[in-house]
Structures are given as C-alpha cells and as structure tokens.
PDB file of C-alpha atoms and ligand atoms in Angstrom:
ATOM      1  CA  UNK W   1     -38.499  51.289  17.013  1.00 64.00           C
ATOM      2  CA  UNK W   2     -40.758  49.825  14.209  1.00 71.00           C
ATOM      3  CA  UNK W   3     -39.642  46.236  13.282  1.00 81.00           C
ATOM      4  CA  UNK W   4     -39.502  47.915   9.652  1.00 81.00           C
ATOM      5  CA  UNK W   5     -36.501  50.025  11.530  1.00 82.00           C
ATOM      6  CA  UNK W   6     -34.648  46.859  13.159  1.00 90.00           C
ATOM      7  CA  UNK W   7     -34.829  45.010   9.456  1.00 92.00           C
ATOM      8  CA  UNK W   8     -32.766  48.348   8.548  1.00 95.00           C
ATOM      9  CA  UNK W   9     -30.164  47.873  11.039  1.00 94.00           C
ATOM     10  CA  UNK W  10     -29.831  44.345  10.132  1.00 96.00           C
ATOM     11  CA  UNK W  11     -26.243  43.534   9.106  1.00 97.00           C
ATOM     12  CA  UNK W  12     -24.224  41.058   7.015  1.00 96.00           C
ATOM     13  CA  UNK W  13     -20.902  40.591   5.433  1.00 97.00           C
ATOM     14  CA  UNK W  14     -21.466  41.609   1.797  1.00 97.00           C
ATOM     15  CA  UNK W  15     -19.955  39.569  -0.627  1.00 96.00           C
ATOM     16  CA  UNK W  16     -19.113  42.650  -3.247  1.00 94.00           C
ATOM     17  CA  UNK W  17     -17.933  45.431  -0.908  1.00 95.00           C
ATOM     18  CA  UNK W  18     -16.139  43.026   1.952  1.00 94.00           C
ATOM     19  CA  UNK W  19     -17.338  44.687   4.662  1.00 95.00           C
ATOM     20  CA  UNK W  20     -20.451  44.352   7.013  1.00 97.00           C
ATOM     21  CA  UNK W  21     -23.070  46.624   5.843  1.00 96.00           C
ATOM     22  CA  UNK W  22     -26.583  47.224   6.684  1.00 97.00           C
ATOM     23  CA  UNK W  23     -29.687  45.874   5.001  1.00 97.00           C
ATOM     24  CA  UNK W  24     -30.284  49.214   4.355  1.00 97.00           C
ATOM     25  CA  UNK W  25     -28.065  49.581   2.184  1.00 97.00           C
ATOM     26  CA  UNK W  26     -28.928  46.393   0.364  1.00 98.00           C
ATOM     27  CA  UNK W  27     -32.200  48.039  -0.394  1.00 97.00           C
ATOM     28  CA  UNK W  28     -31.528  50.981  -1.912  1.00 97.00           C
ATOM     29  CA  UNK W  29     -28.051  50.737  -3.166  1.00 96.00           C
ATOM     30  CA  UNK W  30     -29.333  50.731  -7.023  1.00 93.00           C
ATOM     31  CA  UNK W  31     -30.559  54.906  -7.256  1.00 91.00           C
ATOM     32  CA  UNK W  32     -33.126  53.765  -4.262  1.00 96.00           C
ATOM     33  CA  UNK W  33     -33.732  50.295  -5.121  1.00 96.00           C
ATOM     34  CA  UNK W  34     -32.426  47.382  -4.622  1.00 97.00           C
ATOM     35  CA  UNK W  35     -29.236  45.202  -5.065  1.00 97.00           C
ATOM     36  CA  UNK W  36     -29.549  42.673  -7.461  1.00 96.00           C
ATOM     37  CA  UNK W  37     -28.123  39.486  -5.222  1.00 97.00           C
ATOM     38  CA  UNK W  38     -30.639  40.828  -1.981  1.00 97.00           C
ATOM     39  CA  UNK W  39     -32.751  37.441  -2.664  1.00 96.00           C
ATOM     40  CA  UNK W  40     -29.278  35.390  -2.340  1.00 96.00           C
ATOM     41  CA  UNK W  41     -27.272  37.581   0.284  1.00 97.00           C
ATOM     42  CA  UNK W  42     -30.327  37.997   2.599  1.00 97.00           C
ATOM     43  CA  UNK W  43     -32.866  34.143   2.155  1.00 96.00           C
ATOM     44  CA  UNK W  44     -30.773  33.082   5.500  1.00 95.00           C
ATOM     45  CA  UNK W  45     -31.732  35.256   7.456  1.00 94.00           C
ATOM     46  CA  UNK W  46     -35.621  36.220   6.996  1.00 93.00           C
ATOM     47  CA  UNK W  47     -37.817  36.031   4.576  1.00 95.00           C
ATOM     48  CA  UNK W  48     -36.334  38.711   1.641  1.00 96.00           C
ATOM     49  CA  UNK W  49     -38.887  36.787  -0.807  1.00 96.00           C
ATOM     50  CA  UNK W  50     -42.293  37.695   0.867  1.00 96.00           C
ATOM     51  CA  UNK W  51     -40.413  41.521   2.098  1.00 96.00           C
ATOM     52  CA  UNK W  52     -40.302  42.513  -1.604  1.00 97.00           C
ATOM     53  CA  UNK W  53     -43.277  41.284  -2.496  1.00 96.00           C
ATOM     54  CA  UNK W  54     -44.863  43.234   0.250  1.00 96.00           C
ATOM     55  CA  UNK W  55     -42.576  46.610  -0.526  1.00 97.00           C
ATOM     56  CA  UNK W  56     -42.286  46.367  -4.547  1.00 97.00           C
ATOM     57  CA  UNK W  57     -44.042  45.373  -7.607  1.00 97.00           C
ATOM     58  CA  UNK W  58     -43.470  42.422  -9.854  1.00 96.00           C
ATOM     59  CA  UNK W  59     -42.111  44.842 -12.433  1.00 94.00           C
ATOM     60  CA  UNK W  60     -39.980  46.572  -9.987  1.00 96.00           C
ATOM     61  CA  UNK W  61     -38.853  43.036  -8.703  1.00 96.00           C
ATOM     62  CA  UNK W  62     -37.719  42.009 -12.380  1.00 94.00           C
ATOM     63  CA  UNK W  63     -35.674  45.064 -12.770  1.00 93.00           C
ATOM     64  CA  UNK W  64     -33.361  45.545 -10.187  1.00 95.00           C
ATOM     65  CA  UNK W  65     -32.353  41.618 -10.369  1.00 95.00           C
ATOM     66  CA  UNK W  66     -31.991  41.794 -13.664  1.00 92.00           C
ATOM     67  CA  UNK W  67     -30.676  45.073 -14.451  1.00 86.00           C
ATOM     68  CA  UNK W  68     -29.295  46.003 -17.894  1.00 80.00           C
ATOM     69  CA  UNK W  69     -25.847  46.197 -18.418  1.00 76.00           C
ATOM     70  CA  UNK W  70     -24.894  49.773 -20.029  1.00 71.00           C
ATOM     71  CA  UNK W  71     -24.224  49.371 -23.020  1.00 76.00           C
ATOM     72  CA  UNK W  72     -20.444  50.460 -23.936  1.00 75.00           C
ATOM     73  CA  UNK W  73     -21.608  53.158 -26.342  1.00 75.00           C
ATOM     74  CA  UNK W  74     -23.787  54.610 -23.782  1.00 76.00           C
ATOM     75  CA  UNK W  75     -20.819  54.576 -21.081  1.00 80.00           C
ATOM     76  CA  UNK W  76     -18.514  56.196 -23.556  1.00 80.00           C
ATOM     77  CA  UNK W  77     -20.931  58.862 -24.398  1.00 82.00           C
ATOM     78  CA  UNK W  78     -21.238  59.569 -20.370  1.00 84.00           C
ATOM     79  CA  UNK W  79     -17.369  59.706 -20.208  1.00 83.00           C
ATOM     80  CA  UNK W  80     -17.035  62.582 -23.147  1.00 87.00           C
ATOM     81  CA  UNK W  81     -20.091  64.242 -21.621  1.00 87.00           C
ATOM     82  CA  UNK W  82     -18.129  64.582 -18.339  1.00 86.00           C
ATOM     83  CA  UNK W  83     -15.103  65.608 -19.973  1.00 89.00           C
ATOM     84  CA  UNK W  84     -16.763  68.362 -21.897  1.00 88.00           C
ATOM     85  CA  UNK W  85     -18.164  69.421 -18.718  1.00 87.00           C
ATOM     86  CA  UNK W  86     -15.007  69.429 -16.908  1.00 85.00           C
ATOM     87  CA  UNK W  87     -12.947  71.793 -19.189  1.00 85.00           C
ATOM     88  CA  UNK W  88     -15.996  73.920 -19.851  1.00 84.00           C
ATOM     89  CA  UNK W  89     -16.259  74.688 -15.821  1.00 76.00           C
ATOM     90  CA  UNK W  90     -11.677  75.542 -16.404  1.00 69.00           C
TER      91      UNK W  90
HETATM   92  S1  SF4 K 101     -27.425  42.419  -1.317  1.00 87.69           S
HETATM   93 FE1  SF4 K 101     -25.821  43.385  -2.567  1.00 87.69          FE
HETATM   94  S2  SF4 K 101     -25.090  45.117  -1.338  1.00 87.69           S
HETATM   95 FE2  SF4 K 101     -26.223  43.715   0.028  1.00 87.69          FE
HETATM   96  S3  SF4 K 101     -24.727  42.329   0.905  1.00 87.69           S
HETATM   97 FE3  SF4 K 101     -25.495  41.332  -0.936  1.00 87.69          FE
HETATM   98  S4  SF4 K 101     -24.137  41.958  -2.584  1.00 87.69           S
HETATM   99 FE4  SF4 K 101     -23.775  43.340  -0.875  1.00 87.69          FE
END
C-alpha cells in the first residue's frame, strides 16, 4: 500500500457530518476537491499545509477554502429547473 493510500484511510471525527469519516472524503467532498475546513480539521494530525501544496495549485487552494456562496437567485433558478424537469418526465 502506497503511503498516498494509508493518508486515504486516515480517519477523524468530522465536525459537520458527526461521524468518523475518511480523509478521503475530506479531499474530494467539494465535486472532487476539497472541503473547505481540511487545513483546520486535519493540521493535528500531519502536515495538510505542505499535502496541498504538493497535490493542488495556489488557485485551486484559494477556491475550495473560500468557495462562493450560491447566490439565492441562482439556487432558485436550480429549484424551478428541477421542477420543470420533474413534471415534464410525468
Ligand atoms: S475537512 Fe470537512 S469533511 Fe473533513 S472532517 Fe473536516 S469538516 Fe468534515
């Protein structure tokens, strides 16, 4: 097993979901990237700092721990999309 694999298997008790998940999970949870609070949940127990320097770019970095908000227009616009889709499939 790579030690890329065993940082995978890693677990802690996540702070959002209650349960112990994998760091895994922490890494891609955002459509394949990461959570926004990896730097906080993960700095005790290895080095999360230099891991996404090594794995992501600055840009990359900046966006998924600072991710925009949806705007409410744009999440009210997805509902009635889904909606219309819905009774078109009835
Ligand atoms: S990084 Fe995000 S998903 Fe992972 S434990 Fe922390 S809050 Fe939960």
């Amino acid at each position: 097993m790579t030690s890329e694999e065993n940082i995978d298997k890693k677990k802690l008790r996540c702070p959002k979901l209650g349960g112990e998940i994998p760091f895994f999970y922490c890494r891609t949870v955002q459509d394949g990237m990461p959570c926004e609070r990896i730097l906080g949940c993960w700095e005790p127990f290895f080095d999360i700092g230099s891991y996404l320097k090594e794995h992501y770019t600055p840009d990359e970095i900046e966006r998924f721990l600072h991710p925009t908000p949806k705007d409410k227009m744009s999440t009210l616009l997805e509902i009635i999309e889904k909606a219309k889709k819905k009774r078109e499939k009835k």
